[in-house]
mmCIF file of N, CA, C and O in Angstrom:
data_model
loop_
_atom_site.group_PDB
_atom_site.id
_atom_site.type_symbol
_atom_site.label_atom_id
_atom_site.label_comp_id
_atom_site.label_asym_id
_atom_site.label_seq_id
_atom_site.Cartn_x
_atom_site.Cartn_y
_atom_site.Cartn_z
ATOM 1 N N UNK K 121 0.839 -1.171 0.000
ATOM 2 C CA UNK K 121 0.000 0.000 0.000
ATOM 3 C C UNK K 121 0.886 1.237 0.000
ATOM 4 O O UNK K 121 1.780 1.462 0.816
ATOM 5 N N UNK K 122 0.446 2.175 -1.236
ATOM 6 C CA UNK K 122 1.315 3.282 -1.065
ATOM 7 C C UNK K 122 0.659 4.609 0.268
ATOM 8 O O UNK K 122 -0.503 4.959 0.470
ATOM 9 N N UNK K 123 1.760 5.001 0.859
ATOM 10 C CA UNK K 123 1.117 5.865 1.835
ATOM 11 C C UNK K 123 1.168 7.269 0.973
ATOM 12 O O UNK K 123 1.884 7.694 0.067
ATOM 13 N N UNK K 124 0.002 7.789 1.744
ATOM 14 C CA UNK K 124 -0.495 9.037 1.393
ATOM 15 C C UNK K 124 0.398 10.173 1.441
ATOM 16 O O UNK K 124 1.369 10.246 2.194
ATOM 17 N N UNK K 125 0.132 10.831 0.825
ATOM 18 C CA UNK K 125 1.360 12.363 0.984
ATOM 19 C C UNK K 125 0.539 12.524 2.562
ATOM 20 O O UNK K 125 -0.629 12.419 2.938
ATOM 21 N N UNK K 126 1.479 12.745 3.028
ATOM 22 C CA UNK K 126 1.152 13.814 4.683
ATOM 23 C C UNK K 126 1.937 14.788 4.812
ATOM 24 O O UNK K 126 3.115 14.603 4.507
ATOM 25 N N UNK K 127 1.507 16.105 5.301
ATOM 26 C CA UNK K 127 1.879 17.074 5.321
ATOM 27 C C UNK K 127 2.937 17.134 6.832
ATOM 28 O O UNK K 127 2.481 17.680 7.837
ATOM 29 N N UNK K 128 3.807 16.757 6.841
ATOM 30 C CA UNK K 128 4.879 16.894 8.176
ATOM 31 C C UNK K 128 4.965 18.578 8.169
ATOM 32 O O UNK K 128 5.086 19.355 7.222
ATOM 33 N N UNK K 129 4.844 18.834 9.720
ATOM 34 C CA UNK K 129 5.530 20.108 9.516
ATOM 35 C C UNK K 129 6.956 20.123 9.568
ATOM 36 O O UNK K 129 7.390 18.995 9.332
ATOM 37 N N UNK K 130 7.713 20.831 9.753
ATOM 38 C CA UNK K 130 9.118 20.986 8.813
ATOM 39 C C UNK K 130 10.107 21.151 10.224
ATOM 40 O O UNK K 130 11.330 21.152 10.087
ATOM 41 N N UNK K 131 9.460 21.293 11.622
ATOM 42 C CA UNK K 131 10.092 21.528 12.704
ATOM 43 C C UNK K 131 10.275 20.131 13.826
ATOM 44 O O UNK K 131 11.004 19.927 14.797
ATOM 45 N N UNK K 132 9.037 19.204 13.008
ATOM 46 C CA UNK K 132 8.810 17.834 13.452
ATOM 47 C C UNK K 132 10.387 17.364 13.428
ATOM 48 O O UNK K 132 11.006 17.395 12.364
ATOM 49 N N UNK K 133 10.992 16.938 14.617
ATOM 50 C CA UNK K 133 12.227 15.854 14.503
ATOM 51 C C UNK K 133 11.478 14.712 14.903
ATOM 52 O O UNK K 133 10.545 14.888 15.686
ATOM 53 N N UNK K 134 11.758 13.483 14.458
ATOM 54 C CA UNK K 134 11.950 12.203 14.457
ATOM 55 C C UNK K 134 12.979 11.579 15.378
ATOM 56 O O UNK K 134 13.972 11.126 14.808
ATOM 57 N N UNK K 135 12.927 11.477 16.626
ATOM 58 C CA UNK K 135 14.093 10.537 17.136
ATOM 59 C C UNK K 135 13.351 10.077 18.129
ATOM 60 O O UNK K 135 12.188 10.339 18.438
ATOM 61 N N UNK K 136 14.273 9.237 18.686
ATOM 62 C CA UNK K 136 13.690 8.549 20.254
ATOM 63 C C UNK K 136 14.287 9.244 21.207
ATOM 64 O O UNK K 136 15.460 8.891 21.325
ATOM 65 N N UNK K 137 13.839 10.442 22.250
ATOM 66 C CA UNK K 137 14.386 10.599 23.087
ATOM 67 C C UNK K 137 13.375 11.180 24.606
ATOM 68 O O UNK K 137 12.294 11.652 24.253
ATOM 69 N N UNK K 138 13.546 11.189 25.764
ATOM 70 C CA UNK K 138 13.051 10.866 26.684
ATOM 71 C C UNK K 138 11.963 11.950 26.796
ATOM 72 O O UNK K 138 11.184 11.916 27.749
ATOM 73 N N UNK K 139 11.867 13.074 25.697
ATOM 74 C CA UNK K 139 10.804 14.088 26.188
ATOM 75 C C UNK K 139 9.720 13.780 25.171
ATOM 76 O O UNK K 139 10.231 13.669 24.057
ATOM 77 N N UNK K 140 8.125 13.565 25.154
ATOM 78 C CA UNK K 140 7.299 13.406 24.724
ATOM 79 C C UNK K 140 7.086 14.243 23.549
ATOM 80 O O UNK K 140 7.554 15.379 23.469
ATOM 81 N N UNK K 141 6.348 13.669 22.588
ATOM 82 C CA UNK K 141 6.006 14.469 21.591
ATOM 83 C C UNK K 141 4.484 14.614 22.002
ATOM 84 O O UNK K 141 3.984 14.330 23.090
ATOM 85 N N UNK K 142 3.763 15.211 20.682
ATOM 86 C CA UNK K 142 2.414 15.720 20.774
ATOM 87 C C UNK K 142 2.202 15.793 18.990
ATOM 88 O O UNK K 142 2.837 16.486 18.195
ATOM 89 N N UNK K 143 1.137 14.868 18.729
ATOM 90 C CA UNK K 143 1.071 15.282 17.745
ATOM 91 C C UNK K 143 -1.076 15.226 17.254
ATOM 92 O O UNK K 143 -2.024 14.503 17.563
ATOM 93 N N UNK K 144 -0.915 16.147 16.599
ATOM 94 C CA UNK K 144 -2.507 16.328 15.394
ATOM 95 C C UNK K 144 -2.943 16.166 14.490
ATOM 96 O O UNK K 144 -2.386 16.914 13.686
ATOM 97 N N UNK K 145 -3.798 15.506 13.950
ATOM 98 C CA UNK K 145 -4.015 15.171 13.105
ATOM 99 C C UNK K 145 -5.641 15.784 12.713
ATOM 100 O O UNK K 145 -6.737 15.656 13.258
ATOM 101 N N UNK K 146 -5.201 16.433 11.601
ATOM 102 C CA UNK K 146 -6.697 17.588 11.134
ATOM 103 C C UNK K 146 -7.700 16.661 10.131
ATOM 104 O O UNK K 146 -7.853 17.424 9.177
ATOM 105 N N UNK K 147 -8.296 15.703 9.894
ATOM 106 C CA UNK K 147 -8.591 14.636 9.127
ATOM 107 C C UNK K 147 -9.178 16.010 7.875
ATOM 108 O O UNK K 147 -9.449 17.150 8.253
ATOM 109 N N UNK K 148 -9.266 15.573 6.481
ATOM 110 C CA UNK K 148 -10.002 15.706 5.582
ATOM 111 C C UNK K 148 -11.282 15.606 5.468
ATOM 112 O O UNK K 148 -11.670 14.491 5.817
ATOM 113 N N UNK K 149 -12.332 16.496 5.030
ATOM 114 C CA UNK K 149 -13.681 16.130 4.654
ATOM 115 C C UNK K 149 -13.923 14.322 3.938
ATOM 116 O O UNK K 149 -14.560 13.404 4.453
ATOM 117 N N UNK K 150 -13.335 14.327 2.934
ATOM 118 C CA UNK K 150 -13.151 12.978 2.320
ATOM 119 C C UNK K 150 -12.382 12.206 3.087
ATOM 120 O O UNK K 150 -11.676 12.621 4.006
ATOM 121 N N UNK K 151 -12.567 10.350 2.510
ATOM 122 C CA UNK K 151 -12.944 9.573 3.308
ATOM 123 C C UNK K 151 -11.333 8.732 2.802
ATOM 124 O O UNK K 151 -10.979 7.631 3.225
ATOM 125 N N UNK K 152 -10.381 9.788 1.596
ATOM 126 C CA UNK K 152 -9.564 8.733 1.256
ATOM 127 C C UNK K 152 -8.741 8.290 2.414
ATOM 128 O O UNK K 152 -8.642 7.071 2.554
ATOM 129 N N UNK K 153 -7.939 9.300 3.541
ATOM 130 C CA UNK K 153 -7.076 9.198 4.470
ATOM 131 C C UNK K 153 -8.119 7.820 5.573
ATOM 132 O O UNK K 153 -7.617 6.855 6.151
ATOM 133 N N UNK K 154 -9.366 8.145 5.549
ATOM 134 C CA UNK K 154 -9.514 7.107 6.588
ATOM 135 C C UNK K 154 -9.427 5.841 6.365
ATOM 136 O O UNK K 154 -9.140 4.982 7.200
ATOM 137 N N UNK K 155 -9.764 5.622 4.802
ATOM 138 C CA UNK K 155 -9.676 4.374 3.841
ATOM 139 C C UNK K 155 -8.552 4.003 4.071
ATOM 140 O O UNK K 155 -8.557 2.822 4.418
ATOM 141 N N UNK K 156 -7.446 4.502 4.043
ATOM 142 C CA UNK K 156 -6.072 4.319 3.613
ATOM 143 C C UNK K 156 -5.784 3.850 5.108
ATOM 144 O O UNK K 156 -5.478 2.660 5.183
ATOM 145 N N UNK K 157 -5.817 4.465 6.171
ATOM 146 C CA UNK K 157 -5.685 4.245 7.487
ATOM 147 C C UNK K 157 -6.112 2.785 8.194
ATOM 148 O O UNK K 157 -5.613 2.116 9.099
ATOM 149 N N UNK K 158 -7.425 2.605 7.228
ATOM 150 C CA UNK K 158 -7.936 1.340 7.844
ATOM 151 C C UNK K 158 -7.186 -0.012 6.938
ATOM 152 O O UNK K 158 -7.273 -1.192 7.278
ATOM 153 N N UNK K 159 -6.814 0.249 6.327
ATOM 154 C CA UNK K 159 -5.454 -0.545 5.112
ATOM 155 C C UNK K 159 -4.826 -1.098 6.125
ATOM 156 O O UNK K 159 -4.940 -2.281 6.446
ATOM 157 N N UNK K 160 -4.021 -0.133 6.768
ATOM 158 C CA UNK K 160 -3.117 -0.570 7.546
ATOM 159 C C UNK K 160 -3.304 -1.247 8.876
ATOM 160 O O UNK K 160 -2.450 -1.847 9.530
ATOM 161 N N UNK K 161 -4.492 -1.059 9.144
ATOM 162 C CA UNK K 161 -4.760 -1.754 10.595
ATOM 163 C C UNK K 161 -4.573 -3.420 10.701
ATOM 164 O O UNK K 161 -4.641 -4.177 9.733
ATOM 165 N N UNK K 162 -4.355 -3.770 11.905
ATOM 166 C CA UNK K 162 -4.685 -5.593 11.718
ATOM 167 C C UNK K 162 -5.761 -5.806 11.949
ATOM 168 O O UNK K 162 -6.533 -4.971 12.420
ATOM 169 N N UNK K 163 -6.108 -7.206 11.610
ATOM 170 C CA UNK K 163 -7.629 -7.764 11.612
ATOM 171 C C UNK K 163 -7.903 -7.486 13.112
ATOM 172 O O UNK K 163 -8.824 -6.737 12.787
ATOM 173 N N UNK K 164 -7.921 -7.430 14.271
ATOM 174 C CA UNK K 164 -8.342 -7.334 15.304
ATOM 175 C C UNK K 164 -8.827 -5.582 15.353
ATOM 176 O O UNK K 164 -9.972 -5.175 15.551
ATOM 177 N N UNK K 165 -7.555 -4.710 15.105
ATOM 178 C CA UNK K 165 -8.094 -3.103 14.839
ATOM 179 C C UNK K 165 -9.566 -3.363 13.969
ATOM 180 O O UNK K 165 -10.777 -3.246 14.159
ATOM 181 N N UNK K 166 -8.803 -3.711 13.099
ATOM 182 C CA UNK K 166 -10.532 -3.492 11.884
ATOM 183 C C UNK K 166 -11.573 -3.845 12.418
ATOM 184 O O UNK K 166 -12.629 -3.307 12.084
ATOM 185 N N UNK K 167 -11.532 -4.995 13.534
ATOM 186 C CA UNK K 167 -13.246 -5.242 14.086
ATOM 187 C C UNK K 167 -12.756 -4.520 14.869
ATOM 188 O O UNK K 167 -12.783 -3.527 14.143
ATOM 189 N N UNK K 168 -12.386 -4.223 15.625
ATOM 190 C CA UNK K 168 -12.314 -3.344 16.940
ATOM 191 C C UNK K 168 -13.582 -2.086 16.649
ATOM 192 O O UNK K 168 -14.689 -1.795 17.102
ATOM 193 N N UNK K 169 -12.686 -1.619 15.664
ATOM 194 C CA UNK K 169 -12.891 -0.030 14.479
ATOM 195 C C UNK K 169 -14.579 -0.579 14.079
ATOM 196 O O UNK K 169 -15.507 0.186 14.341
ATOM 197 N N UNK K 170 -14.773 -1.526 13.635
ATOM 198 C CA UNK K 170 -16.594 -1.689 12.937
ATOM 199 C C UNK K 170 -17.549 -1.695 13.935
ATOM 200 O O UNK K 170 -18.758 -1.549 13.755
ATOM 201 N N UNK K 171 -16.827 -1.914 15.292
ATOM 202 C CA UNK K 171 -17.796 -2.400 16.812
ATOM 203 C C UNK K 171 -18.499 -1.115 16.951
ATOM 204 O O UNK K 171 -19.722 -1.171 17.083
ATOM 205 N N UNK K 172 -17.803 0.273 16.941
ATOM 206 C CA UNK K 172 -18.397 1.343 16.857
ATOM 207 C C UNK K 172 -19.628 1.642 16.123
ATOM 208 O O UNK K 172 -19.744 1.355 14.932
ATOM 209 N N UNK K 173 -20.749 2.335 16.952
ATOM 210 C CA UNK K 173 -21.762 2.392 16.085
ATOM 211 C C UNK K 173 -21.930 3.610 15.486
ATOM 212 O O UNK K 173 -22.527 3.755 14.419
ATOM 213 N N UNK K 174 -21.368 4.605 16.201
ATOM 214 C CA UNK K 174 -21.081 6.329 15.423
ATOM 215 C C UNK K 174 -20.050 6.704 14.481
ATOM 216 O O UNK K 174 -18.872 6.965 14.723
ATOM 217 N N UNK K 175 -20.632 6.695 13.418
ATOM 218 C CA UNK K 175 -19.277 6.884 12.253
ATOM 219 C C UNK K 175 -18.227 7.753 12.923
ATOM 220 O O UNK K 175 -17.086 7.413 12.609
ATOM 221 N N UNK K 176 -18.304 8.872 13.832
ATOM 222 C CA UNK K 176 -17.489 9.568 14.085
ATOM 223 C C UNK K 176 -16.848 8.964 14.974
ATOM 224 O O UNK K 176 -15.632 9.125 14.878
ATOM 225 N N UNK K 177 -17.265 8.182 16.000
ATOM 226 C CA UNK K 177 -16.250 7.602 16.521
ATOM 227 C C UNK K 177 -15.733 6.783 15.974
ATOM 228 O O UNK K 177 -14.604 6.796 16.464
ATOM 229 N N UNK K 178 -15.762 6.076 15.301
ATOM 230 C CA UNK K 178 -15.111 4.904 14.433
ATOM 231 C C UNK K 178 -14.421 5.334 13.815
ATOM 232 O O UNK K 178 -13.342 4.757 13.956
ATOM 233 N N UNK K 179 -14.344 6.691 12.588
ATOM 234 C CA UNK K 179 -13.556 7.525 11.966
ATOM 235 C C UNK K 179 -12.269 8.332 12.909
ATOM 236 O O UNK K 179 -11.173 8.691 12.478
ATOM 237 N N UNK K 180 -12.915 8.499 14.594
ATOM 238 C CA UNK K 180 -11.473 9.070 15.213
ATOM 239 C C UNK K 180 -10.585 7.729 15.331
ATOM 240 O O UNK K 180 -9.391 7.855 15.060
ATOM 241 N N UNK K 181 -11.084 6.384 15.731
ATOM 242 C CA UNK K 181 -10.651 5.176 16.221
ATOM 243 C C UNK K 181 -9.642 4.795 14.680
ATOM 244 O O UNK K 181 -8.533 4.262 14.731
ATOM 245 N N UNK K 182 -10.050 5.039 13.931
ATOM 246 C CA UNK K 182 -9.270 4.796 12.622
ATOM 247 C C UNK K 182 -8.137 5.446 12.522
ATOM 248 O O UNK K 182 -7.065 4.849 12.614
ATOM 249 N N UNK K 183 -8.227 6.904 12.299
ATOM 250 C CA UNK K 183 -7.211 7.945 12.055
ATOM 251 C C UNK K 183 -6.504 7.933 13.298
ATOM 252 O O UNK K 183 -5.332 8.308 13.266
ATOM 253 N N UNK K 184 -7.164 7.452 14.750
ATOM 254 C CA UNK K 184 -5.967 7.212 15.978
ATOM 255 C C UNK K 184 -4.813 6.156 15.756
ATOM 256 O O UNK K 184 -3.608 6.295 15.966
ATOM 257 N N UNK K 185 -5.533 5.019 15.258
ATOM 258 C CA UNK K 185 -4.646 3.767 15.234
ATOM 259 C C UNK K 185 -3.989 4.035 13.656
ATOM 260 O O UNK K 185 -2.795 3.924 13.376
ATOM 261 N N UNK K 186 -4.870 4.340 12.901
ATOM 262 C CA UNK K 186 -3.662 4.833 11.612
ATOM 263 C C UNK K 186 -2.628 5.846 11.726
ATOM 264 O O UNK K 186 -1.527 5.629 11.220
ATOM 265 N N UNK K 187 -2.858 6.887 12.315
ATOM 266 C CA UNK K 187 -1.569 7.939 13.052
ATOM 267 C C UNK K 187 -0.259 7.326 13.906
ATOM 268 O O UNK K 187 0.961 7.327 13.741
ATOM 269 N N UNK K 188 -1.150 6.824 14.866
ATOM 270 C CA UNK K 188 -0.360 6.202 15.611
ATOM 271 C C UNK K 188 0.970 5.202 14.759
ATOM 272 O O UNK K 188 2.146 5.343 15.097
ATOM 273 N N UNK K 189 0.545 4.197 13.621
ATOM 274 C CA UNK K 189 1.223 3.347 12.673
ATOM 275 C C UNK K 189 2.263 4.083 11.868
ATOM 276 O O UNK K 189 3.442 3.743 11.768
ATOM 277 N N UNK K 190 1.688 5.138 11.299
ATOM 278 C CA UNK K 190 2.502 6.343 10.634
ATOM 279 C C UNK K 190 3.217 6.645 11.583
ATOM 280 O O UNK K 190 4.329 6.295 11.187
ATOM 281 N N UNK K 191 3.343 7.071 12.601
ATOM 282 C CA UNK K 191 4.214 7.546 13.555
ATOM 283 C C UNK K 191 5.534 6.505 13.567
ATOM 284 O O UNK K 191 6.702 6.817 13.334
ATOM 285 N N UNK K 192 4.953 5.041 13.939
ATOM 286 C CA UNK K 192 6.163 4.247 14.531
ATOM 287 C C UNK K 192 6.711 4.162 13.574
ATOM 288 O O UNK K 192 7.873 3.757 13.599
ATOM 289 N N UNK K 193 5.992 4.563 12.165
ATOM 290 C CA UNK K 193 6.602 3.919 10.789
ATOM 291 C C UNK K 193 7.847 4.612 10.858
ATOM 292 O O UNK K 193 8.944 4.052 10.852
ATOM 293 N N UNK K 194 7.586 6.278 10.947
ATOM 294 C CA UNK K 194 8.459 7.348 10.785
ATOM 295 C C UNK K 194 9.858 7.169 11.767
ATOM 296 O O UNK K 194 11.032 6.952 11.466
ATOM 297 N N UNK K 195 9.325 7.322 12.782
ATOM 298 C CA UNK K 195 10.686 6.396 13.904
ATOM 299 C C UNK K 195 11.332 5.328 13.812
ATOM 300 O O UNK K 195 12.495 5.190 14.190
ATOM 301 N N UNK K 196 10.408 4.186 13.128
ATOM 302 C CA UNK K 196 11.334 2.934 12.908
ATOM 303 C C UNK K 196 12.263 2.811 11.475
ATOM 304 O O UNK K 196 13.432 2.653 11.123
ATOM 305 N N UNK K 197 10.916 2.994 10.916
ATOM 306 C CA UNK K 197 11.287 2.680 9.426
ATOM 307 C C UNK K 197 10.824 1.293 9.072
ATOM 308 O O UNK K 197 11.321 0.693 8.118
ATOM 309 N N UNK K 198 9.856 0.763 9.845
ATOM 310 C CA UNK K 198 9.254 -0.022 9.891
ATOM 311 C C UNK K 198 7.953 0.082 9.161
ATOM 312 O O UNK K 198 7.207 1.056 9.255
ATOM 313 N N UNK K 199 7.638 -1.355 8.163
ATOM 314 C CA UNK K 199 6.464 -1.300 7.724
ATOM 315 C C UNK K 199 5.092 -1.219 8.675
ATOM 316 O O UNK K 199 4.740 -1.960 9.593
ATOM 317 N N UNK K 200 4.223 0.387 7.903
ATOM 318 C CA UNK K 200 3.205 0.830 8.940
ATOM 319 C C UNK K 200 1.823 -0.178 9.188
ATOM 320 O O UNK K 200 0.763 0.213 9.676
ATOM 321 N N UNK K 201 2.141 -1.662 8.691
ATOM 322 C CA UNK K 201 1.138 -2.701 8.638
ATOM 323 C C UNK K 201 1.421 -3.702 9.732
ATOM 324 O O UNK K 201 0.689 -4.681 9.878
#
């Protein structure tokens, strides 16, 4: 799966070190980023993610656990699947 352009801001460092980051994620009106997000989840996320009965929560539960994947991806370099 190819990942999506994401807009990093440009001050974001990438490393492992003992002070916390913080990060946001502004989702899109359209549904491609959540599509793409739920790509990457494992079969347990994905039902986890359908158990929800409010699209909106299910749509934050997506873009949480898909962010979250993008993240370790970015730190590891590890595939975000």
């Amino acid at each position: 799966t190819d990942l999506p352009a994401v807009s990093w801001h440009t001050n974001v460092v990438f490393s492992l070190s003992d002070s916390p980051s913080v990060f946001r994620l502004q989702l899109p009106d359209d549904n491609f980023i959540t599509t793409f997000f739920l790509s990457i989840l494992q079969p347990d996320e994905q039902a986890r993610a359908m158990r929800y009965h409010q699209p909106a929560d299910r749509q934050r539960f997506i873009a949480g656990r898909g962010l979250l994947r993008l993240l370790i991806h970015r730190y590891t370099g590890l595939s975000p699947q």
